[in-house]
Short mmCIF file of C-alpha atoms and ligand atoms in Angstrom, two decimals:
data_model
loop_
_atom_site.label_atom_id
_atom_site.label_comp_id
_atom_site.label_asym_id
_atom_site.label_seq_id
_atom_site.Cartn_x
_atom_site.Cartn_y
_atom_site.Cartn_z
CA UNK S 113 -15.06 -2.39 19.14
CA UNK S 114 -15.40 -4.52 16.09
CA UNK S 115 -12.94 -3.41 13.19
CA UNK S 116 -12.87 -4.95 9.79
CA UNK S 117 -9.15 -4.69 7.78
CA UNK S 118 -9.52 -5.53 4.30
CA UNK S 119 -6.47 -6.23 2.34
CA UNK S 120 -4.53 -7.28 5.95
CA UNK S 121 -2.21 -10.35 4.41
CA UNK S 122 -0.78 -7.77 2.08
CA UNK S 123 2.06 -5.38 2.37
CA UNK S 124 0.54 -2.24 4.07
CA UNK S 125 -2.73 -4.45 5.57
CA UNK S 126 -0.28 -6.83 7.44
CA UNK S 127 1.37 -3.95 9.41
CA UNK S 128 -1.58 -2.71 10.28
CA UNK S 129 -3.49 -5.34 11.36
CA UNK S 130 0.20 -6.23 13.43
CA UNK S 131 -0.25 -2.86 15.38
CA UNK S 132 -3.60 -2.75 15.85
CA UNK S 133 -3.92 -6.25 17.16
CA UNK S 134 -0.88 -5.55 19.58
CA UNK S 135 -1.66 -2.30 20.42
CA UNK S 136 -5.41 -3.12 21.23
CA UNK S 137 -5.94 -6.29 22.75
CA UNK S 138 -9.78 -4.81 23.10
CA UNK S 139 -10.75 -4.84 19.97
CA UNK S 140 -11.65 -7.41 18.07
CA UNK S 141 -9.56 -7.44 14.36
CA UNK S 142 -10.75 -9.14 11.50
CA UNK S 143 -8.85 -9.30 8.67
CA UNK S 144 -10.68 -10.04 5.26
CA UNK S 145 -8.70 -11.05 2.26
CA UNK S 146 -8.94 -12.75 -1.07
CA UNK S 147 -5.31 -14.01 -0.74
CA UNK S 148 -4.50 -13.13 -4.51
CA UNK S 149 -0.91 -13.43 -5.54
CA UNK S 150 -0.22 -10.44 -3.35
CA UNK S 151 -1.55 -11.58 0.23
CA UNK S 152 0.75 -13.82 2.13
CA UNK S 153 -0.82 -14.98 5.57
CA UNK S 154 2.93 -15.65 6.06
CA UNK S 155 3.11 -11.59 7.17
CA UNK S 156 1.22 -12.45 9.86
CA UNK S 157 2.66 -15.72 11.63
CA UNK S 158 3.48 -13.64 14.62
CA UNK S 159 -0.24 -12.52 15.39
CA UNK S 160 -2.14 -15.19 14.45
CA UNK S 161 -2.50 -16.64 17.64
CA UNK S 162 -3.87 -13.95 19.81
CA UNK S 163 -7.24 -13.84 20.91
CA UNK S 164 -8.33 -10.77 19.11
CA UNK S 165 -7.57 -11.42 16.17
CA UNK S 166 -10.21 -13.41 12.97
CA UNK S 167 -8.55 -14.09 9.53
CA UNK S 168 -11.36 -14.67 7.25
CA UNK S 169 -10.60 -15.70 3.37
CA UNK S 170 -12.70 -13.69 0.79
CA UNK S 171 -14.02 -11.85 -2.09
CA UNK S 172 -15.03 -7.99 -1.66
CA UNK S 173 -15.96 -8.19 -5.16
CA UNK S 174 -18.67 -10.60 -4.06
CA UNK S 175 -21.29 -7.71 -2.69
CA UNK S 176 -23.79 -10.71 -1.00
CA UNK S 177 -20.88 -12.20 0.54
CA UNK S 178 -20.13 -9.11 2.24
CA UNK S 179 -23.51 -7.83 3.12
CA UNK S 180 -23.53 -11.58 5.08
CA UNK S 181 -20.49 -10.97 6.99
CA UNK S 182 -21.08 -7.53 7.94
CA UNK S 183 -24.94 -8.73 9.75
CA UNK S 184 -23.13 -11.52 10.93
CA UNK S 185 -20.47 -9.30 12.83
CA UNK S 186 -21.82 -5.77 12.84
CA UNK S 187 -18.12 -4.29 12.62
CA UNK S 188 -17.97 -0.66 14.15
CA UNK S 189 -14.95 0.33 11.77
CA UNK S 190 -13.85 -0.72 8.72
CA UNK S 191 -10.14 0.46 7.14
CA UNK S 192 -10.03 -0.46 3.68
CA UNK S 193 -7.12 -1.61 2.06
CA UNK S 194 -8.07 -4.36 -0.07
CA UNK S 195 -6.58 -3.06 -3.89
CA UNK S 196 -5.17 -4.39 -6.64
CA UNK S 197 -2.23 -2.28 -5.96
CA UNK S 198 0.54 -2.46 -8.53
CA UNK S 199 0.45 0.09 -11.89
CA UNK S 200 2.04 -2.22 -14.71
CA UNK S 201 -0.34 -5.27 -13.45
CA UNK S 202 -3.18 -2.62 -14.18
CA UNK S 203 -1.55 -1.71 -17.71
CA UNK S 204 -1.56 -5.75 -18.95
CA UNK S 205 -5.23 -6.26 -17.17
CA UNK S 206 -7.50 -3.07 -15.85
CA UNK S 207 -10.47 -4.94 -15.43
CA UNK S 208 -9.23 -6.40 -12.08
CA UNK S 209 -8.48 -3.10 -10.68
CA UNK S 210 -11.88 -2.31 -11.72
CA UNK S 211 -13.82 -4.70 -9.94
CA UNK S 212 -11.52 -4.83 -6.75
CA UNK S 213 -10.75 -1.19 -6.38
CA UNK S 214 -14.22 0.09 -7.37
CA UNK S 215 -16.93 -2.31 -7.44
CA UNK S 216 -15.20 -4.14 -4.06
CA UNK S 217 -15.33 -0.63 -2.29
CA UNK S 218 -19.27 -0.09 -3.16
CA UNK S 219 -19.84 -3.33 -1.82
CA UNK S 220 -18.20 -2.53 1.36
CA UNK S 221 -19.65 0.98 1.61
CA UNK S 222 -23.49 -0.41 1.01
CA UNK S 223 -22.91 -3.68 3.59
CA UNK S 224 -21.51 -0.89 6.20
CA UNK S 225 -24.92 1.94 5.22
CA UNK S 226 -26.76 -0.98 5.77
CA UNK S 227 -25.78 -1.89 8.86
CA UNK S 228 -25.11 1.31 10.57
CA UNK S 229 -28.84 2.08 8.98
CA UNK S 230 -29.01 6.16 10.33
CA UNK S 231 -27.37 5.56 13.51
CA UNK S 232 -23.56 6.53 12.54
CA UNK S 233 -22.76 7.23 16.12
CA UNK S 234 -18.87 5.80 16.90
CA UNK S 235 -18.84 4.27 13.10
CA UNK S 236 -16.01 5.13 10.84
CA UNK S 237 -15.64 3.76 7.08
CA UNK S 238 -11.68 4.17 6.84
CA UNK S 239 -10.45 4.32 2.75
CA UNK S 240 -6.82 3.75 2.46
CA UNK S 241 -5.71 5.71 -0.70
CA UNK S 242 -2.78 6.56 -3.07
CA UNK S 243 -1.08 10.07 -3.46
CA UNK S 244 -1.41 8.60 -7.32
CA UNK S 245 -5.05 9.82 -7.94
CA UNK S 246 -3.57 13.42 -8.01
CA UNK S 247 -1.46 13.02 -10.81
CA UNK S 248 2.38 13.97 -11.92
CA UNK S 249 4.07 16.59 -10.54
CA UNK S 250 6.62 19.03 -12.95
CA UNK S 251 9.74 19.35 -10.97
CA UNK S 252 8.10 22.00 -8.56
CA UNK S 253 4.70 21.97 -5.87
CA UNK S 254 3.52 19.40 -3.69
CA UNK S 255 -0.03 17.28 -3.40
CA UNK S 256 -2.44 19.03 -0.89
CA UNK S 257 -5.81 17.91 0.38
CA UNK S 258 -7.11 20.23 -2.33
CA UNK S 259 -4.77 19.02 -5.42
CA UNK S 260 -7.21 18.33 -8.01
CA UNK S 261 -7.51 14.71 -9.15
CA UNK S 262 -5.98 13.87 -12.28
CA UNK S 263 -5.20 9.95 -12.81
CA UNK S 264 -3.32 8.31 -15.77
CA UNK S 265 -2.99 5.14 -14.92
CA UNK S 266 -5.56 2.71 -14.68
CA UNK S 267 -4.63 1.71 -11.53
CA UNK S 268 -4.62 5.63 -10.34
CA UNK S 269 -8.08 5.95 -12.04
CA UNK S 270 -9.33 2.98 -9.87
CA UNK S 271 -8.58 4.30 -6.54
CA UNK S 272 -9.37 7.90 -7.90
CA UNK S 273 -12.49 6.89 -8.91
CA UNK S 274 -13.08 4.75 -5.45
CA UNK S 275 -12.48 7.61 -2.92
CA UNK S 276 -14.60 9.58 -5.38
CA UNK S 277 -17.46 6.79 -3.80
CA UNK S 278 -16.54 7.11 -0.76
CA UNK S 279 -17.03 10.60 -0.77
CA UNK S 280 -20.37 10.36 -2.71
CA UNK S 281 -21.29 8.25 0.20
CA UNK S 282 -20.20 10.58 2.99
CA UNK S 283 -22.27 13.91 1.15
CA UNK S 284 -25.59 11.89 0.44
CA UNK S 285 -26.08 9.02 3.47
CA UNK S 286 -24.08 10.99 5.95
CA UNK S 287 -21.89 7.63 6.10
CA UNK S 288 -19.13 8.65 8.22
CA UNK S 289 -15.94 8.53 6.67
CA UNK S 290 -12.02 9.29 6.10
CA UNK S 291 -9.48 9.23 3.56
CA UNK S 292 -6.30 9.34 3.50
CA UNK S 293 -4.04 9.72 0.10
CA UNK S 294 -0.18 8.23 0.71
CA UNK S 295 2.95 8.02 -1.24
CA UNK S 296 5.22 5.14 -2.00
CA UNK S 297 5.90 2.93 0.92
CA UNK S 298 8.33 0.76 0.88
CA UNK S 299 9.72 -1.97 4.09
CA UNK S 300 9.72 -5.52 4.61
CA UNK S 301 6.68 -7.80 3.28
CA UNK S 302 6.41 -6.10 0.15
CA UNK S 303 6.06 -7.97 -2.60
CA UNK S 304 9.12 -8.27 -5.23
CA UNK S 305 7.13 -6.45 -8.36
CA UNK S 306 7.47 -2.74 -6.61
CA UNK S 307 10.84 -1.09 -6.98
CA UNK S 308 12.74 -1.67 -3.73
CA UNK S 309 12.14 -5.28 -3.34
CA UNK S 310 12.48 -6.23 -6.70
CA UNK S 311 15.51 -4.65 -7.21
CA UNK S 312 16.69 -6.01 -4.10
CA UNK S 313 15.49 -9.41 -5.52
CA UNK S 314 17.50 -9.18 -8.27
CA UNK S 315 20.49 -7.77 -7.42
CA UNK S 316 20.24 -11.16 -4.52
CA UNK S 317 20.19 -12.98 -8.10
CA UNK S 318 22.82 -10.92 -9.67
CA UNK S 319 20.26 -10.23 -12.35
CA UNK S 320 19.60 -7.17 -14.88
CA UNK S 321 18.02 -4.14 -12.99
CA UNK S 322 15.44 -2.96 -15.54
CA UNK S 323 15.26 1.14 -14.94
CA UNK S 324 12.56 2.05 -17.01
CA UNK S 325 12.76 5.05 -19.40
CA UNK S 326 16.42 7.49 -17.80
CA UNK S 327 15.07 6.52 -14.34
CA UNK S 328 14.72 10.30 -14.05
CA UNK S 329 11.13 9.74 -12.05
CA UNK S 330 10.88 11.09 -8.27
CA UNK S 331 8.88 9.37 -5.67
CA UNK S 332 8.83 10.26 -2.30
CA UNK S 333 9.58 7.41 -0.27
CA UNK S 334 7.46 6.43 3.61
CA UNK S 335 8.63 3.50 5.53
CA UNK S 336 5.63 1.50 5.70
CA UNK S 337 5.09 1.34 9.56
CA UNK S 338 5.08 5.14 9.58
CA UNK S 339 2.09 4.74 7.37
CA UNK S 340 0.69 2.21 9.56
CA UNK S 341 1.38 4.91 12.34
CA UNK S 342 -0.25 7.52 10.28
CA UNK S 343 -3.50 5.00 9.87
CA UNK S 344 -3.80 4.55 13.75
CA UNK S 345 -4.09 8.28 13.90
CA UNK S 346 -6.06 8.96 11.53
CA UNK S 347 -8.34 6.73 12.88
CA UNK S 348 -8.74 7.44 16.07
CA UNK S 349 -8.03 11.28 15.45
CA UNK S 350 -9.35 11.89 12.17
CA UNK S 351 -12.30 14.06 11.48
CA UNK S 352 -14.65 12.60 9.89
CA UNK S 353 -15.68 13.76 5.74
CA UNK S 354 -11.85 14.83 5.57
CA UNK S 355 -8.89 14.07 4.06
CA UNK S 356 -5.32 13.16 5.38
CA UNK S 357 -2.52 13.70 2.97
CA UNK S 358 0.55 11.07 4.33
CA UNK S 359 4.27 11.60 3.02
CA UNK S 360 7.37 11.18 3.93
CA UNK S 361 8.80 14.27 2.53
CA UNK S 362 11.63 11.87 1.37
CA UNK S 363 12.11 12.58 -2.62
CA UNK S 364 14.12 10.41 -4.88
CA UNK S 365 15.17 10.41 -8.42
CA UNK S 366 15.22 6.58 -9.12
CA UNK S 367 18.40 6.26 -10.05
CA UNK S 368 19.95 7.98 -7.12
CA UNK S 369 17.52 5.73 -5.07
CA UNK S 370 18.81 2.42 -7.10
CA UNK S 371 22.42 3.58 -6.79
CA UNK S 372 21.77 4.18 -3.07
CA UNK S 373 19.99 0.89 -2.95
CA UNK S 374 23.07 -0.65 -4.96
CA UNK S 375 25.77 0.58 -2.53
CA UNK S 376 24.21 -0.71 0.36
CA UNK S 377 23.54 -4.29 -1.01
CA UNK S 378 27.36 -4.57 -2.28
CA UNK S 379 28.04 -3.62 1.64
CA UNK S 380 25.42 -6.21 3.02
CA UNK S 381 26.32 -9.09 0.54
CA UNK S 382 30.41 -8.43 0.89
CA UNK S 383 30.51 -8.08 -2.77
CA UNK S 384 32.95 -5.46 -4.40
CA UNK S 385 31.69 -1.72 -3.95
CA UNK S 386 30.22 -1.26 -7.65
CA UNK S 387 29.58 -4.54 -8.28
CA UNK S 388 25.69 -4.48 -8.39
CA UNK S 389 25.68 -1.05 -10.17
CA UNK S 390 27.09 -2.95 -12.95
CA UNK S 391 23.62 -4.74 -13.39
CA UNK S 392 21.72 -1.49 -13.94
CA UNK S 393 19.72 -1.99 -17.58
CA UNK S 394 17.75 0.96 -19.25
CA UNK S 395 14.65 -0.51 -20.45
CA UNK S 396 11.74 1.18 -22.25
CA UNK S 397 9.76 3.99 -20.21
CA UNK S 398 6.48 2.62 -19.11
CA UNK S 399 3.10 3.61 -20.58
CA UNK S 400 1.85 7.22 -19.03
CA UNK S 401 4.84 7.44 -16.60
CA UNK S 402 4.03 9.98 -14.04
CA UNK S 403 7.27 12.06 -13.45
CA UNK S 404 6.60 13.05 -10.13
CA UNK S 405 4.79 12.60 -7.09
CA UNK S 406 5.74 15.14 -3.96
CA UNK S 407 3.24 14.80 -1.01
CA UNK S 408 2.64 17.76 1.30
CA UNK S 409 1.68 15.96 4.83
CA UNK S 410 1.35 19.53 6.97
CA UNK S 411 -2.46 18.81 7.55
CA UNK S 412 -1.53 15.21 9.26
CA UNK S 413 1.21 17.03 11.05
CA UNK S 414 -0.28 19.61 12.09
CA UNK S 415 -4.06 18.82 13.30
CA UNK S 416 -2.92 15.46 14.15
CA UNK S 417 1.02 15.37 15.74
CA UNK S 418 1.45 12.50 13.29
CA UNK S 419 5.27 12.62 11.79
CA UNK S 420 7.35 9.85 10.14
CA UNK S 421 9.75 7.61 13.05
CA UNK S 422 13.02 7.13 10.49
CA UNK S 423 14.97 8.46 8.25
CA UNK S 424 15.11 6.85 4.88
CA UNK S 425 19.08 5.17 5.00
CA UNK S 426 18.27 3.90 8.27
CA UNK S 427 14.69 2.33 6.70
CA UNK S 428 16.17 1.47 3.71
CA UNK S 429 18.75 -0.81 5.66
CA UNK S 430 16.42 -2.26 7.79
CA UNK S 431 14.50 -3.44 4.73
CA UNK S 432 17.77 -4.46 3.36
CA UNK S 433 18.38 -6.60 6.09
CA UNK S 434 15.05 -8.49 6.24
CA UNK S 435 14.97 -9.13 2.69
CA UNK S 436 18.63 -10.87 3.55
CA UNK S 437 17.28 -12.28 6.45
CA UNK S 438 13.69 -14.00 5.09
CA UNK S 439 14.83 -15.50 1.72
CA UNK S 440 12.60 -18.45 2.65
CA UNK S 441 10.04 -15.77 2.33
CA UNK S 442 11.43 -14.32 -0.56
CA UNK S 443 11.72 -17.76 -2.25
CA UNK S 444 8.70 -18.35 -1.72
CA UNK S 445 6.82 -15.74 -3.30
CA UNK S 446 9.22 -15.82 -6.17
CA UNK S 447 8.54 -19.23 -7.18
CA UNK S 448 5.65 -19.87 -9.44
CA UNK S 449 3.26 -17.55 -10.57
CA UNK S 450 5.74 -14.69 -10.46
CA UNK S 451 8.20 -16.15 -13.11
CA UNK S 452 5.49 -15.71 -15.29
CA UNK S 453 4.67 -12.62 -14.70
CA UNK S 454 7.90 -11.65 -14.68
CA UNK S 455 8.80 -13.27 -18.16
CA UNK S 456 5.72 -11.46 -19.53
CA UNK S 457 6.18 -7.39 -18.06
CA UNK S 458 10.01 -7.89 -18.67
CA UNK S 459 11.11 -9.55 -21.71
P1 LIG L 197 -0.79 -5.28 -1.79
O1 LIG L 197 -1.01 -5.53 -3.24
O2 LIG L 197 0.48 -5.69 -1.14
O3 LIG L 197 -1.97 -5.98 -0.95
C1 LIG L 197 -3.30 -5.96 -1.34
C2 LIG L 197 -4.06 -7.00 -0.53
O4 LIG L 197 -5.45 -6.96 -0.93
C3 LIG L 197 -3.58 -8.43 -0.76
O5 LIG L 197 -3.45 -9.12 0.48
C4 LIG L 197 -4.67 -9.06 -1.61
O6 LIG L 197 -4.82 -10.46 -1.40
C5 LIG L 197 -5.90 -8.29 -1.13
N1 LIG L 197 -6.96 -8.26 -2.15
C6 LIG L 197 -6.82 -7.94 -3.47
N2 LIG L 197 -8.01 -8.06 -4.09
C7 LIG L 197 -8.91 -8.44 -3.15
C8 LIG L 197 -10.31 -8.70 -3.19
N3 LIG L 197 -11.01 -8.62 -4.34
N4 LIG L 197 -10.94 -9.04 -2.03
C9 LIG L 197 -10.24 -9.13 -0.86
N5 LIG L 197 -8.92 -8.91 -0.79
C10 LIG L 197 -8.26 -8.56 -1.92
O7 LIG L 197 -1.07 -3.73 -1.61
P2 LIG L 197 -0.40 -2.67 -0.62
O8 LIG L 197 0.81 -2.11 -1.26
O9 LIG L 197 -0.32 -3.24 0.74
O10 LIG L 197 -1.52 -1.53 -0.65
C11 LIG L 197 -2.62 -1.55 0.27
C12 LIG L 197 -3.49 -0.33 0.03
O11 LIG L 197 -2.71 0.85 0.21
C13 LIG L 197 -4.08 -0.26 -1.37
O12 LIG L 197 -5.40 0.22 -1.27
C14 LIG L 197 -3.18 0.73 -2.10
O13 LIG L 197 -3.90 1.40 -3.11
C15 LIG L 197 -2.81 1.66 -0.96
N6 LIG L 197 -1.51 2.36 -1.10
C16 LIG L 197 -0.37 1.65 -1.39
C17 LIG L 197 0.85 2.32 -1.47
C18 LIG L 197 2.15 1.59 -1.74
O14 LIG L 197 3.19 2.23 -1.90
N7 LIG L 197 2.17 0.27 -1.76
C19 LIG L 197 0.90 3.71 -1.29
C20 LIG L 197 -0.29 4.40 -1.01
C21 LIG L 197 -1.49 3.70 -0.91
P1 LIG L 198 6.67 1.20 -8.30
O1 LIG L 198 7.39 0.59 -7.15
O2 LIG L 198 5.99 0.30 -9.29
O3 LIG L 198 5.63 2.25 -7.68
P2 LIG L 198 4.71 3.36 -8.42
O4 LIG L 198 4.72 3.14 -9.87
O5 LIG L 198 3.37 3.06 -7.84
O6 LIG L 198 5.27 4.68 -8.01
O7 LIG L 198 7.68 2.11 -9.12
C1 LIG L 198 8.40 3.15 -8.49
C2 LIG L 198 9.21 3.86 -9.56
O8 LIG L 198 10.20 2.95 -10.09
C3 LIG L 198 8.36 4.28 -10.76
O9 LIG L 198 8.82 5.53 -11.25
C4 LIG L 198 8.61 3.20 -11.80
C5 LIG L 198 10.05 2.77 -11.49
N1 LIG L 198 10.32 1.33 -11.79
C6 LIG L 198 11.38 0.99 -12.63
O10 LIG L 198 12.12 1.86 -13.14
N2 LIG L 198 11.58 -0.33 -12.92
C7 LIG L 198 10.79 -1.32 -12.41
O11 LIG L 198 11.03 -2.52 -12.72
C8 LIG L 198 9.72 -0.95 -11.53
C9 LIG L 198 8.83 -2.01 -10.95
C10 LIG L 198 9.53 0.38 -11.26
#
C-alpha cells in the first residue's frame, strides 16, 4: 500500500506520518510538503531513515505537479493535511488559505479521480478537517456530524468550503472518501503562533502574554497523538462518504487554561508560584472571535472504539516539558521570519 501524507513536516502531519511509518513498516509513506514557515523536517529526524518512508518537497497548489506525482506513484491512500492552518495569518492574508486549503485540495482530489479512473476498489481520499467549519457555540450544545456549517473566519471558510469538495467529489465520481472534523490540538512540534506554545514561548522569555478580548473563549483541547490515533482509525475503520467528529471532550475557558498553563511553567522553570501570571496582558479581541467550540466525538467512539490516551494536566506537562527540553528547536523556529510576524499581529 502506497499512502500519500500531505502537510507531514507540520504539527499534526509529523505525528502522523511518525505512527504510520512505525506502525507499518509495509507501507510505503510519502510525505508531500511545501515546507512553508510552518513545516519543519526537523519533526521528523527520528524517521527519516527508515526504508518506508519518501519526503518529497512541493506545491499542492501546483495541480500539474501533482497530477505528475500521483502517475508516477499511483498512491492507494491519500490523508490530507496540507493547510494553511492558523486563523489570524488568514485575517492579515486570505488568499493563501484560499489557494492551499481549496484550490490545493481540488488538485489532489482530480490527480487521485484520475488515477483511480472507476476502479475505487481499496482507495481512500482521507480529508483532515477542523471542528471550526461548524461555527461558535453559545455556552450550551456540542458539534455533531450533522451541525450545520457556519464559518467566520476565513480560515474556517477555507476548510469549510474544502470538505464541501470533497464531498461534491464523493456524491458525483463515487471517489471514495472520509472526513473527519477535530478540535484544538495542542503537544509538542507545534508551532509558537497557536496558544499553548506561544504562550509557553513567551512566558520562556518572560514576555507579555497577549489574551485577546476577557479570554472568556472555550476550546476543547486533544493531545495531538490522540488525533493521530483517531486518524489511524479512521482510516483503516472508517466508512467511507462519512464523517468522524474527533474531540477531546476537554473544555477550557482561556484564561483558566493560561493560568493552568502559568502554574505549571513557574513549577517547571523554579520561578516563584505567580510569577508568570504577572505577564498576563489583555489585548484587543480578535476579528469574528468564535466563543465556543464543544465537539461531540460519540460517533468515533462508538462505531469505531477510538477514545483519547491522556488526560489534559498530564498532556499539558508533557508538552511543557518538551518545549523545555527542545529550545534548539524552539530557537530555531523563532528566529527570523517569525519576529516579523510577530511585530506585525502583536504590536
Ligand atoms: P501546520 O500549519 O502545523 O502544518 C501545515 C503543513 O502543511 C506544513 O508542514 C506546511 O509546510 C504544509 N503546507 C502548507 N501549504 C502547503 C502547500 N501549498 N503545499 C504543500 N504543503 C503545504 O498545521 P497543523 O496544525 O498540523 O494542521 C494540519 C491539518 O489539520 C490542517 O488541515 C488543519 O486544518 C487541520 N486541523 C488542525 C487543528 C489544530 O488544532 N492545529 C485542529 C483540527 C484540524
Ligand atoms: P489558537 O491557538 O489560535 O486556535 P484557534 O483560534 O484555531 O482556536 O487560539 C486558541 C484560543 O486562544 C482562541 O480563542 C484565541 C486565543 N488566543 C489568544 O487569546 N491570544 C493569542 O495570542 C492567540 C494566538 C490565541
Amino acid at each position: 500500500m502506497k499512502i500519500l501524507i500531505t502537510g507531514g513536516a507540520g504539527f499534526i502531519g509529523s505525528h502522523v506520518v511518525r505512527l504510520f511509518v512505525n506502525k507499518y513498516p509495509n507501507y510505503k509513506i510519502f510525505n508531500l510538503d511545501k515546507l512553508t514557515y510552518a513545516g519543519n523536517l526537523e519533526n521528523l529526524k527520528d524517521i527519516e531513515e527508515k526504508p518506508n518512508y519518501t519526503f518529497i518537497r512541493g506545491d499542492i497548489v501546483d495541480g500539474e505537479f501533482i497530477q505528475n506525482l500521483f502517475n508516477e506513484h499511483k498512491f492507494d491512500g491519500v490523508i490530507h493535511l496540507a493547510a494553511e492552518s492558523h486563523v489570524d495569518r488568514s485575517i492579515s492574508n486570505p488568499m493563501e488559505f484560499i489557494q492551499t486549503n481549496i484550490v490545493g485540495t481540488v488538485n489532489l482530489l482530480n490527480s487521485a479521480k484520475a488515477i483511480w479512473k472507476d476502479n475505487f476498489e481499496n482507495k481512500l481520499f482521507y480529508h483532515i478537517s477542523t471542528d471550526e467549519v461548524y461555527g461558535s457555540l453559545s455556552d450550551e450544545g456540542f458539534f455533531t456530524e450533522e451541525t450545520a456549517y457556519d464559518p467566520h473566519s476565513p480560515y474556517s471558510a477555507s476548510k469549510a468550503s474544502s470538505d464541501h469538495l470533497v464531498r461534491a467529489y464523493n456524491d458525483t465520481f463515487g471517489l471514495p472518501t472520509v472526513i473527519s472534523n477535530c478540535s484544538n490540538n495542542y503537544g509538542q512540534n507545534q508551532f509558537p503562533e497557536k496558544l499553548i506554545p506561544l504562550f509557553i514561548n513567551n512566558i520562556i522569555n518572560e514576555k507579555p502574554l497577549p489574551v485577546y478580548g476577557k479570554g472568556i473563549n472555550v476550546r476543547d483541547w486533544l493531545y495531538v497523538v490522540d488525533h493521530a490515533s483517531a486518524i489511524d482509525t479512521i482510516f483503516h475503520n472508517g466508512k467511507v462518504g462519512e464523517t468522524y467528529n474527533i474531540g477531546g471532550n476537554n473544555e477550557w475557558k482561556n484564561i483558566d487554561l493560561i493560568k493552568v498553563l502559568c502554574k505549571v511553567m513557574d513549577k517547571k522553570l523554579g520561578r516563584q508560584a505567580g510569577e508568570s501570571e504577572k505577564l498576563i496582558t489583555y489585548i484587543v479581541d480578535r476579528a469574528g472571535h468564535d466563543l465556543r467550540y464543544a465537539i461531540d466525538s460519540t460517533k468515533l467512539q462508538k462505531e469505531l472504539g477510538w477514545k483519547p490516551s491522556l488526560q489534559f494536566e498530564e498532556g499539558l506537562e508533557k508538552t511543557v516539558d518538551w518545549y523545555l527540553a527542545n529550545s534548539e528547536w524552539l530557537n530555531n523556529v523563532t528566529s527570523g521570519a517569525y519576529k516579523e510576524y510577530y511585530e506585525k499581529q502583536y504590536k
